[in-house]
Amino acid sequence: MIGIAAQYDETEHRLFLVEHYEQAVFLGGGIPVVLPLHASRKELLAVMRWCDGFLLPGGPDLSPFLFGEEAHEGCGRILPERDYMECMVVREALGSRLHCEKPLLGICRGIQVINVAMGGSIYQDMWEQRRRLPEEERLAHWQTARAAVPTHTVCLEPRQIKEMIGKMTLGTQNRLSGHKTTDAEYAERHWDAPADGWLSGLLGGKEEIRTNSFHHQAIKQVAEGFAICGMAKDGTIEAIHKQDHPFCLGVQWHPEDLLAEEGQRRIFEVFVEKASEG
């Protein structure tokens, strides 16, 4: 049984779930159920004990207060109700309250929730905060094509990922000295996270995959204990996993919309397989 965080329309006071998440879990061999949004910690934990794994779907921006920042001009709509509930799911699933390590999959917003809940940070608006990246090198991270159409490549090979970290120009202010950091300084101070081939191994040794893209926020500082396992060719972090956990994966794209691709289906198949082992 896979618990999926509810999506929320606050103007209509409506909880909902985009059907492709349900279909992807069924295709992987699991049974999807929707987690309550407004439950207390005690109530949510009681529901979580019945589940074998958890999926965090896409949605609006995260509150900058979660990672110690004020809202920038480029930060969009936020839903504090989802922020609170989904961060609680992450901390409980990866903590000791459930007395076991239950699989966790975060998609689009979900990768950002996992990272922030575990102490990392995100860009509130990628292009506002990475404006020194040459325009010709910027990929389309909010595509106009339909969701079933891949529009950019994600590198999975760790050597390539490490090379890209060293080459990027990010234009980030060093908070201590106030000067513009160089690429190497940024990589050392803010992306002090390993890169590995975990996702490549899960996908049968693939060195890259093609994905869709619908986001303007992205991981900035990677949470401690996580490794980068996927990166776009403009340096955007596209996948992370928790190194000491059997399956805690976040991806920035929407694999539930790409189920015609074997590699994208494999993500859900392994997710459910690991959940069934618990």
CSV table of C-alpha atoms in Angstrom, one decimal:
chain,number,residue,atom,x,y,z
A,1,MET,CA,0.0,0.0,0.0
A,2,ILE,CA,1.5,3.3,-1.1
A,3,GLY,CA,0.4,6.5,0.7
A,4,ILE,CA,0.3,9.5,-1.7
A,5,ALA,CA,0.1,13.0,-0.3
A,6,ALA,CA,-3.1,14.8,-1.2
A,7,GLN,CA,-3.0,17.7,-3.7
A,8,TYR,CA,-5.0,20.7,-2.6
A,9,ASP,CA,-7.1,23.5,-4.1
A,10,GLU,CA,-7.5,26.0,-1.3
A,11,THR,CA,-9.9,28.2,-3.3
A,12,GLU,CA,-12.4,25.3,-3.9
A,13,HIS,CA,-11.6,23.6,-0.5
A,14,ARG,CA,-10.9,20.5,-2.5
A,15,LEU,CA,-8.5,17.6,-2.0
A,16,PHE,CA,-7.6,15.7,-5.2
A,17,LEU,CA,-5.0,13.5,-6.9
A,18,VAL,CA,-3.8,13.7,-10.5
A,19,GLU,CA,-4.7,10.3,-11.9
A,20,HIS,CA,-1.3,9.5,-13.4
A,21,TYR,CA,0.2,9.1,-9.9
A,22,GLU,CA,-2.5,6.5,-9.2
A,23,GLN,CA,-1.9,4.7,-12.5
A,24,ALA,CA,1.9,4.7,-12.0
A,25,VAL,CA,1.6,3.0,-8.6
A,26,PHE,CA,-0.9,0.4,-10.0
A,27,LEU,CA,1.5,-0.2,-12.9
A,28,GLY,CA,4.3,-0.8,-10.4
A,29,GLY,CA,2.3,-3.4,-8.6
A,30,GLY,CA,1.1,-1.3,-5.6
A,31,ILE,CA,-2.2,-0.1,-4.2
A,32,PRO,CA,-2.4,3.7,-3.9
A,33,VAL,CA,-4.2,5.5,-1.0
A,34,VAL,CA,-4.4,9.2,-0.4
A,35,LEU,CA,-2.9,10.5,2.9
A,36,PRO,CA,-5.0,13.0,4.9
A,37,LEU,CA,-3.9,16.7,4.6
A,38,HIS,CA,-5.3,18.1,7.8
A,39,ALA,CA,-4.4,15.3,10.2
A,40,SER,CA,-2.6,15.9,13.5
A,41,ARG,CA,0.9,14.3,13.8
A,42,LYS,CA,-0.6,11.5,15.9
A,43,GLU,CA,-3.3,10.8,13.3
A,44,LEU,CA,-1.0,11.0,10.4
A,45,LEU,CA,1.5,8.6,12.0
A,46,ALA,CA,-1.4,6.1,12.6
A,47,VAL,CA,-2.2,6.2,8.9
A,48,MET,CA,1.4,6.0,7.9
A,49,ARG,CA,1.9,2.8,9.9
A,50,TRP,CA,-0.6,1.1,7.5
A,51,CYS,CA,1.4,2.1,4.5
A,52,ASP,CA,4.4,0.4,3.0
A,53,GLY,CA,5.8,3.4,1.2
A,54,PHE,CA,5.1,7.1,0.4
A,55,LEU,CA,4.9,9.3,-2.7
A,56,LEU,CA,5.1,13.1,-2.7
A,57,PRO,CA,3.6,14.5,-5.9
A,58,GLY,CA,4.1,17.8,-7.7
A,59,GLY,CA,2.4,21.1,-6.7
A,60,PRO,CA,3.1,24.7,-5.9
A,61,ASP,CA,6.2,26.4,-4.4
A,62,LEU,CA,7.6,25.7,-0.9
A,63,SER,CA,7.6,28.4,1.7
A,64,PRO,CA,11.0,30.0,2.0
A,65,PHE,CA,10.6,30.1,5.8
A,66,LEU,CA,11.2,26.3,5.7
A,67,PHE,CA,14.9,26.9,4.7
A,68,GLY,CA,15.5,30.2,6.5
A,69,GLU,CA,14.9,32.7,3.8
A,70,GLU,CA,12.5,35.6,3.1
A,71,ALA,CA,10.3,35.3,0.0
A,72,HIS,CA,12.0,36.6,-3.2
A,73,GLU,CA,10.1,38.3,-6.0
A,74,GLY,CA,10.2,35.2,-8.1
A,75,CYS,CA,8.7,32.9,-5.4
A,76,GLY,CA,5.2,31.8,-6.4
A,77,ARG,CA,2.0,30.5,-4.7
A,78,ILE,CA,2.6,28.5,-1.6
A,79,LEU,CA,0.3,26.2,0.4
A,80,PRO,CA,1.5,26.0,4.1
A,81,GLU,CA,-0.9,23.1,4.7
A,82,ARG,CA,0.9,20.9,2.2
A,83,ASP,CA,4.3,22.1,3.3
A,84,TYR,CA,3.6,21.1,7.0
A,85,MET,CA,2.1,17.8,6.2
A,86,GLU,CA,4.6,16.6,3.6
A,87,CYS,CA,7.6,17.6,5.6
A,88,MET,CA,6.1,15.6,8.5
A,89,VAL,CA,5.7,12.6,6.2
A,90,VAL,CA,9.4,12.9,5.2
A,91,ARG,CA,10.7,13.2,8.7
A,92,GLU,CA,8.5,10.4,10.0
A,93,ALA,CA,9.3,8.1,7.1
A,94,LEU,CA,13.1,8.6,7.4
A,95,GLY,CA,13.1,8.7,11.2
A,96,SER,CA,12.5,6.1,13.8
A,97,ARG,CA,8.8,6.6,14.6
A,98,LEU,CA,7.7,3.9,12.2
A,99,HIS,CA,10.4,1.5,13.4
A,100,CYS,CA,11.5,0.6,9.9
A,101,GLU,CA,12.8,2.3,6.8
A,102,LYS,CA,9.9,2.8,4.5
A,103,PRO,CA,10.5,3.7,0.8
A,104,LEU,CA,9.9,7.3,-0.2
A,105,LEU,CA,9.6,8.8,-3.7
A,106,GLY,CA,9.4,12.5,-4.3
A,107,ILE,CA,8.3,13.9,-7.7
A,108,CYS,CA,9.0,17.5,-8.9
A,109,ARG,CA,7.9,19.5,-5.8
A,110,GLY,CA,8.4,16.2,-3.9
A,111,ILE,CA,12.2,16.2,-4.4
A,112,GLN,CA,12.3,19.7,-3.1
A,113,VAL,CA,10.2,18.8,0.0
A,114,ILE,CA,12.5,15.8,0.8
A,115,ASN,CA,15.6,18.0,0.5
A,116,VAL,CA,14.2,20.9,2.6
A,117,ALA,CA,12.7,18.7,5.2
A,118,MET,CA,16.1,17.1,5.8
A,119,GLY,CA,17.9,20.4,6.1
A,120,GLY,CA,18.7,21.4,2.5
A,121,SER,CA,17.6,24.4,0.5
A,122,ILE,CA,16.2,25.3,-2.9
A,123,TYR,CA,16.3,28.2,-5.4
A,124,GLN,CA,13.1,30.1,-5.0
A,125,ASP,CA,13.3,31.0,-8.6
A,126,MET,CA,16.0,29.3,-10.7
A,127,TRP,CA,16.6,32.0,-13.3
A,128,GLU,CA,16.4,35.0,-10.9
A,129,GLN,CA,19.1,33.4,-8.7
A,130,ARG,CA,21.2,31.8,-11.4
A,131,ARG,CA,21.2,34.8,-13.7
A,132,ARG,CA,24.9,34.7,-14.5
A,133,LEU,CA,24.5,31.4,-16.4
A,134,PRO,CA,24.8,32.3,-20.1
A,135,GLU,CA,21.3,32.5,-21.7
A,136,GLU,CA,22.3,30.1,-24.5
A,137,GLU,CA,23.1,27.4,-21.8
A,138,ARG,CA,19.8,27.6,-20.0
A,139,LEU,CA,17.5,24.7,-20.6
A,140,ALA,CA,13.7,25.0,-20.8
A,141,HIS,CA,12.6,23.8,-17.4
A,142,TRP,CA,9.0,24.8,-18.0
A,143,GLN,CA,8.2,23.2,-21.3
A,144,THR,CA,5.4,24.1,-23.6
A,145,ALA,CA,5.1,20.6,-25.0
A,146,ARG,CA,2.7,18.2,-23.4
A,147,ALA,CA,3.8,16.2,-20.3
A,148,ALA,CA,4.3,13.0,-22.2
A,149,VAL,CA,7.1,14.6,-24.4
A,150,PRO,CA,10.7,14.5,-23.1
A,151,THR,CA,12.4,17.8,-23.7
A,152,HIS,CA,15.8,17.6,-22.0
A,153,THR,CA,18.5,15.1,-21.0
A,154,VAL,CA,19.4,14.1,-17.4
A,155,CYS,CA,22.9,12.8,-16.9
A,156,LEU,CA,23.2,9.9,-14.4
A,157,GLU,CA,26.9,9.1,-14.7
A,158,PRO,CA,28.7,10.4,-11.6
A,159,ARG,CA,31.9,11.5,-13.4
A,160,GLN,CA,29.8,13.7,-15.7
A,161,ILE,CA,27.9,15.2,-12.8
A,162,LYS,CA,31.1,16.1,-11.0
A,163,GLU,CA,32.5,17.7,-14.1
A,164,MET,CA,29.3,19.8,-14.5
A,165,ILE,CA,29.4,21.1,-10.9
A,166,GLY,CA,32.9,22.4,-11.5
A,167,LYS,CA,32.1,24.2,-14.8
A,168,MET,CA,28.9,26.0,-13.8
A,169,THR,CA,28.6,29.8,-13.4
A,170,LEU,CA,25.9,30.4,-10.8
A,171,GLY,CA,26.3,34.0,-9.7
A,172,THR,CA,25.6,33.3,-6.0
A,173,GLN,CA,26.4,35.9,-3.3
A,174,ASN,CA,28.7,34.6,-0.5
A,175,ARG,CA,26.8,35.6,2.6
A,176,LEU,CA,29.9,36.0,4.7
A,177,SER,CA,32.1,38.1,2.5
A,178,GLY,CA,29.6,39.6,0.1
A,179,HIS,CA,31.6,38.8,-3.1
A,180,LYS,CA,30.6,36.8,-6.1
A,181,THR,CA,31.7,33.2,-5.7
A,182,THR,CA,33.6,31.4,-8.4
A,183,ASP,CA,32.3,28.0,-9.7
A,184,ALA,CA,34.8,26.1,-7.6
A,185,GLU,CA,33.9,28.1,-4.4
A,186,TYR,CA,30.2,27.5,-5.0
A,187,ALA,CA,30.7,23.8,-5.5
A,188,GLU,CA,32.8,23.5,-2.3
A,189,ARG,CA,30.7,25.6,0.0
A,190,HIS,CA,27.1,24.9,-1.2
A,191,TRP,CA,27.1,21.6,-3.0
A,192,ASP,CA,29.3,19.7,-0.6
A,193,ALA,CA,27.4,16.5,-1.6
A,194,PRO,CA,28.7,13.4,-3.3
A,195,ALA,CA,27.6,12.3,-6.7
A,196,ASP,CA,27.0,8.6,-7.4
A,197,GLY,CA,25.5,6.2,-9.9
A,198,TRP,CA,22.6,4.9,-7.7
A,199,LEU,CA,19.9,5.9,-10.2
A,200,SER,CA,22.0,4.7,-13.1
A,201,GLY,CA,22.2,1.3,-11.4
A,202,LEU,CA,18.5,1.2,-10.8
A,203,LEU,CA,17.9,1.9,-14.5
A,204,GLY,CA,20.2,-0.9,-15.7
A,205,GLY,CA,23.4,1.2,-16.1
A,206,LYS,CA,22.0,4.0,-18.2
A,207,GLU,CA,24.3,7.0,-18.3
A,208,GLU,CA,21.5,9.4,-19.2
A,209,ILE,CA,17.7,9.6,-19.8
A,210,ARG,CA,15.4,12.1,-21.4
A,211,THR,CA,12.8,13.7,-19.2
A,212,ASN,CA,10.0,16.3,-19.2
A,213,SER,CA,10.3,19.4,-17.1
A,214,PHE,CA,7.7,21.6,-15.3
A,215,HIS,CA,9.4,23.6,-12.6
A,216,HIS,CA,11.0,27.0,-11.7
A,217,GLN,CA,12.4,26.0,-8.3
A,218,ALA,CA,15.2,23.5,-7.9
A,219,ILE,CA,17.6,22.1,-5.3
A,220,LYS,CA,20.4,24.5,-4.2
A,221,GLN,CA,22.1,23.0,-1.1
A,222,VAL,CA,21.8,19.3,-0.9
A,223,ALA,CA,20.7,17.9,2.5
A,224,GLU,CA,23.3,16.0,4.5
A,225,GLY,CA,23.3,12.3,3.9
A,226,PHE,CA,22.0,12.6,0.3
A,227,ALA,CA,23.9,12.2,-3.0
A,228,ILE,CA,23.2,13.8,-6.4
A,229,CYS,CA,22.4,11.0,-8.8
A,230,GLY,CA,21.0,13.0,-11.8
A,231,MET,CA,21.8,16.4,-13.3
A,232,ALA,CA,20.6,18.4,-16.3
A,233,LYS,CA,23.2,19.7,-18.7
A,234,ASP,CA,22.8,23.2,-17.4
A,235,GLY,CA,23.7,22.1,-13.9
A,236,THR,CA,20.2,21.8,-12.4
A,237,ILE,CA,20.1,19.0,-9.8
A,238,GLU,CA,17.5,16.5,-11.2
A,239,ALA,CA,17.7,13.6,-8.8
A,240,ILE,CA,19.0,12.9,-5.3
A,241,HIS,CA,18.8,9.8,-3.0
A,242,LYS,CA,19.5,9.1,0.7
A,243,GLN,CA,22.7,7.0,0.8
A,244,ASP,CA,21.9,5.0,3.9
A,245,HIS,CA,18.3,4.2,3.0
A,246,PRO,CA,17.1,1.3,0.8
A,247,PHE,CA,14.9,3.6,-1.3
A,248,CYS,CA,14.6,7.3,-0.8
A,249,LEU,CA,14.6,9.0,-4.2
A,250,GLY,CA,13.6,12.4,-5.4
A,251,VAL,CA,13.3,13.3,-9.1
A,252,GLN,CA,12.7,16.8,-10.5
A,253,TRP,CA,10.8,15.6,-13.5
A,254,HIS,CA,7.4,13.8,-13.9
A,255,PRO,CA,8.0,10.1,-14.6
A,256,GLU,CA,4.3,9.3,-14.1
A,257,ASP,CA,3.7,11.1,-17.4
A,258,LEU,CA,6.3,9.1,-19.2
A,259,LEU,CA,5.2,5.6,-18.5
A,260,ALA,CA,5.7,4.6,-22.1
A,261,GLU,CA,9.4,4.7,-21.4
A,262,GLU,CA,10.8,1.6,-19.8
A,263,GLY,CA,13.2,3.5,-17.6
A,264,GLN,CA,10.5,5.7,-16.2
A,265,ARG,CA,8.3,2.7,-15.4
A,266,ARG,CA,11.2,1.1,-13.7
A,267,ILE,CA,11.3,3.8,-11.1
A,268,PHE,CA,7.8,2.9,-9.9
A,269,GLU,CA,8.4,-0.9,-10.2
A,270,VAL,CA,11.5,-0.7,-7.9
A,271,PHE,CA,9.7,1.7,-5.5
A,272,VAL,CA,6.9,-0.8,-5.0
A,273,GLU,CA,9.2,-3.7,-4.9
A,274,LYS,CA,11.1,-2.1,-2.0
A,275,ALA,CA,7.9,-1.2,-0.3
A,276,SER,CA,6.6,-4.8,-0.5
A,277,GLU,CA,9.8,-6.0,1.2
A,278,GLY,CA,8.9,-4.2,4.4
